[in-house]
Coordinates of C-alpha atoms and ligand atoms in Angstrom, one line a residue:
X981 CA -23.9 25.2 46.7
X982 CA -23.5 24.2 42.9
X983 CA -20.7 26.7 42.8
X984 CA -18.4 24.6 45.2
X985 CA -18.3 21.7 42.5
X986 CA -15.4 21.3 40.8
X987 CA -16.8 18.7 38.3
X988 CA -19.7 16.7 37.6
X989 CA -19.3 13.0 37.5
X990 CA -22.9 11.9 36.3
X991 CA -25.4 13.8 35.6
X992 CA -29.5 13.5 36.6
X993 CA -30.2 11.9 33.5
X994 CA -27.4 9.7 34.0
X995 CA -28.7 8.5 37.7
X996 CA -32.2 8.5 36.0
X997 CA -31.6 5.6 33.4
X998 CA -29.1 3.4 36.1
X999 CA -32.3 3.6 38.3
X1000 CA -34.4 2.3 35.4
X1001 CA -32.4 -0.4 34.7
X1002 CA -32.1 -1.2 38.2
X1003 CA -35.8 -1.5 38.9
X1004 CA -36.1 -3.7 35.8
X1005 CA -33.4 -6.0 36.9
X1006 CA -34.9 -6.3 40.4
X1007 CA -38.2 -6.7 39.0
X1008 CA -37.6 -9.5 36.8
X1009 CA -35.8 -10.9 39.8
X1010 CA -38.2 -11.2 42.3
X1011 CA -41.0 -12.3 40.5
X1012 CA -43.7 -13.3 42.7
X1013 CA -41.5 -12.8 46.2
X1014 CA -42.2 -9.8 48.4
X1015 CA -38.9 -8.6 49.5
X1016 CA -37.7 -6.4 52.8
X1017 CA -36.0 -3.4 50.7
X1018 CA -34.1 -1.7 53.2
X1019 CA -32.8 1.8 52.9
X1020 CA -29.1 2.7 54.7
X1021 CA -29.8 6.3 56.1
X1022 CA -29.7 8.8 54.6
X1023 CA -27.6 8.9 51.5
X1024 CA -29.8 6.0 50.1
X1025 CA -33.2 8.2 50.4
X1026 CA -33.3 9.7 47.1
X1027 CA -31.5 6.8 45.4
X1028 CA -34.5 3.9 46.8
X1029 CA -37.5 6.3 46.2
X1030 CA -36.4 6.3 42.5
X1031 CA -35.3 2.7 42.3
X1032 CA -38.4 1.2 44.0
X1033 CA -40.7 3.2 41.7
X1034 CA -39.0 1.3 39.0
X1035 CA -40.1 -1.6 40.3
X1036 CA -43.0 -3.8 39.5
X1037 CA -43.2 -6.1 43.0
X1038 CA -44.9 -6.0 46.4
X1039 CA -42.4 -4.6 49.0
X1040 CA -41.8 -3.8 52.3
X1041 CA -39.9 -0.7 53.0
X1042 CA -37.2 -0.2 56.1
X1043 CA -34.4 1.5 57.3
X1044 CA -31.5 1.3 59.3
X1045 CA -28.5 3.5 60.1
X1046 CA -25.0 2.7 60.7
X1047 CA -22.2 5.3 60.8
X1048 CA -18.6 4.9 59.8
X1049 CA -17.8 8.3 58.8
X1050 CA -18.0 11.0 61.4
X1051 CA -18.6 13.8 58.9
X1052 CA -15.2 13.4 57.1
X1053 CA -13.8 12.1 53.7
X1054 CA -12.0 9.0 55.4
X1055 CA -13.8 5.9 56.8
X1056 CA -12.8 5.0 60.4
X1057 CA -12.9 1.8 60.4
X1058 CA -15.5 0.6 62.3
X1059 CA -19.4 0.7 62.2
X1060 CA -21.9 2.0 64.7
X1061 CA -25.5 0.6 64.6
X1062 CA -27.6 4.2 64.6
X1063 CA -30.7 3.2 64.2
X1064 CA -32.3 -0.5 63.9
X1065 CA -35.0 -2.3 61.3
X1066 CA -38.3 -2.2 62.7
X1067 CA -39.4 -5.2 60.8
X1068 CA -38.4 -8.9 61.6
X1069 CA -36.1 -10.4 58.9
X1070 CA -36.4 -13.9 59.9
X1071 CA -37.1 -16.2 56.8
X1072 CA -37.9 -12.4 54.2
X1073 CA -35.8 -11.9 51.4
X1074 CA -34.1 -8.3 52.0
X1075 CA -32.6 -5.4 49.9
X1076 CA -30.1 -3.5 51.2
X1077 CA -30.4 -0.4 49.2
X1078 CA -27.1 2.0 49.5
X1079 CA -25.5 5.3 48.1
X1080 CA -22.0 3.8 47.6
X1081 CA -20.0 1.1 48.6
X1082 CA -16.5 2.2 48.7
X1083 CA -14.3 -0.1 51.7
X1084 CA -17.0 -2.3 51.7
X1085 CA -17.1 -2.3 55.8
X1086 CA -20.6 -1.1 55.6
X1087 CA -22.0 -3.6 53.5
X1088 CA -20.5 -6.5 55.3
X1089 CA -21.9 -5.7 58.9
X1090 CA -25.4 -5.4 57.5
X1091 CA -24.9 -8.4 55.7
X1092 CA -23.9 -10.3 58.6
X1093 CA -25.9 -8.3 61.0
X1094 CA -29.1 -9.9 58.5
X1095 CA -27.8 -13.2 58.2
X1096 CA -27.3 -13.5 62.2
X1097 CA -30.9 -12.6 62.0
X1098 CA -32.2 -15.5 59.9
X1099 CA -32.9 -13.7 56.7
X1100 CA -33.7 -16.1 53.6
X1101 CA -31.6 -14.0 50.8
X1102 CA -29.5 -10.7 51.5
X1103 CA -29.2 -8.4 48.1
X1104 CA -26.9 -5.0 47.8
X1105 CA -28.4 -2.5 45.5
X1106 CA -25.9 0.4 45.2
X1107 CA -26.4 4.0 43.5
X1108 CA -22.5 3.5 43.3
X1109 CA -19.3 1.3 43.6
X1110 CA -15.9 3.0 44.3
X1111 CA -14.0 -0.4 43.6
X1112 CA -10.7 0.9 44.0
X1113 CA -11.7 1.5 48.3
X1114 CA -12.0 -1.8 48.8
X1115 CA -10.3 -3.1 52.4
X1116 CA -12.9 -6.0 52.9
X1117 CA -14.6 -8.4 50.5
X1118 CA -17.9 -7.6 49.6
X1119 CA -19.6 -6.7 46.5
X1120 CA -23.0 -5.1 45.6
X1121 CA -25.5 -7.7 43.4
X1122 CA -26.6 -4.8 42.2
X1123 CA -24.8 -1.7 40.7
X1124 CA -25.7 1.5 39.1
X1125 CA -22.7 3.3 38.3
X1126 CA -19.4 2.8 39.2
X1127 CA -17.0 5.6 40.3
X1128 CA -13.2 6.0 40.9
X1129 CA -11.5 6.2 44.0
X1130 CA -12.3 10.1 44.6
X1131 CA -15.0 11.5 47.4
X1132 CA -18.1 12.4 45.6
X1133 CA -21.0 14.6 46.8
X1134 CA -25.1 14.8 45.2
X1135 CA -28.0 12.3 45.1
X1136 CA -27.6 11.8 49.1
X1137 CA -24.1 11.7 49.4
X1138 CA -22.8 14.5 52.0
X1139 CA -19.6 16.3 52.1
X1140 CA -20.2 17.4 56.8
X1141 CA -24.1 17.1 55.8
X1142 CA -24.2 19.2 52.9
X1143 CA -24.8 18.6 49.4
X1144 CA -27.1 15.6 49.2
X1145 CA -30.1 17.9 47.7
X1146 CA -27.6 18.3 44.9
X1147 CA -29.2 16.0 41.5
X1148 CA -26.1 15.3 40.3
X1149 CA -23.1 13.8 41.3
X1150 CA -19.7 15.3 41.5
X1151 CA -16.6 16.5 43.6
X1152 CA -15.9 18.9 45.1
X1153 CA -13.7 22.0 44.4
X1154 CA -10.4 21.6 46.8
X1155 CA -10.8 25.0 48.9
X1156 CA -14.1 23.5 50.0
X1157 CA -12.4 21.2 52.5
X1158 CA -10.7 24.1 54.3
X1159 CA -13.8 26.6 54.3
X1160 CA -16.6 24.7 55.7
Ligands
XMP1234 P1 -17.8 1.7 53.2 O1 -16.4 2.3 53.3 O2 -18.2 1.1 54.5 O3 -18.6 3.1 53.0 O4 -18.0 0.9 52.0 C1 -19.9 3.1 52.9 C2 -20.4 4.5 53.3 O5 -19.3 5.4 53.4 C3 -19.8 6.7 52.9 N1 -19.0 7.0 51.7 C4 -19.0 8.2 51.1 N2 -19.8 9.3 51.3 N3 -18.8 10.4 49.4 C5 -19.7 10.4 50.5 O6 -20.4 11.3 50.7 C6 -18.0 9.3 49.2 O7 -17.2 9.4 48.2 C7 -18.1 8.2 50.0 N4 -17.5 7.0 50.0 C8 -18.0 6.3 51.1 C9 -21.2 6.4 52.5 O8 -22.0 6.9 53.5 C10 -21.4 5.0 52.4 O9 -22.7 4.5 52.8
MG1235 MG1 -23.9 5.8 54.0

């Protein structure tokens, strides 16, 4: 698996410390609330079990699935909701917690999905922001590292389902697109 990277964009250590400062930021944030953090299945998984054991507040933990992808490198366009919350949102203060934001589709259905729902504040937490993929306007409060406009694999993010278990981030070597 390792040997179908072509580079490595950021390393463990790297994702380490933009999780600390994450939790930090979050914690100093919502001092004294008790907010809904809500992971996006699954490339979020590994991203909000380090964040949220960064953080020094009483939480609720969710999840929810949409799909956009389809197992390729291109968004389609439009959004699928997978699987639901369980919780109710009405009146909580939620985190979205997310692997990337790259056209920013995602992000704005859940927001508005939430807000439809009659949740008091609606917060994006992102492992990472592809700026340049932008088609819509929406932007993450909350940002660990920011890449450029280049598909990325590691820390949850899947190349056809592979590759999340990888601790790194990078991309991937070009014959890999034709092989598997
Ligand atoms: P949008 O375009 O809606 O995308 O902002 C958000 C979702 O698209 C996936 N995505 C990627 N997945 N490498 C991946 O493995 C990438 O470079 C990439 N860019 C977007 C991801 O699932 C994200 O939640
Ligand atoms: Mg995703």
């Amino acid at each position: 698996m390792n040997n179908d990277i072509l580079k490595t964009l950021y390393s463990k250590e790297d994702i380490q410390d933009a999780c600390r400062r994450l939790g930090q930021q979050i914690t100093s944030d919502y001092k004294g609330k008790k907010p809904i953090v809500i992971g996006v299945l699954k490339g979020a998984i590994f991203f909000m079990t380090d964040v949220v054991r960064e953080m020094d507040v009483y939480i609720d933990i969710d999840f929810i699935d949409v799909s956009s992808y389809h197992g390729g490198t291109a968004s389609s366009g439009s959004i699928e909701l997978v699987k639901d919350v369980e919780l109710d949102v009405k009146g909580r203060d939620v985190i979205f917690m997310e692997d990337i934001i790259d056209t920013g589709r995602t992000l704005k259905y859940l927001e508005d999905l939430l807000a439809e729902r009659g949740a008091k504040s609606i917060k994006v937490c992102t492992l990472m922001d592809k700026p340049e993929g932008r088609v819509v306007d929406a932007k993450a409060d909350y940002v660990g590292l920011e890449v450029p406009n280049e598909f990325v694999v590691g820390y949850g993010l899947d190349y056809k389902g592979m590759y999340r278990n990888l601790p790194y981030v990078g991309v991937l070597k070009p014959e890999v697109y034709s092989d598997k």
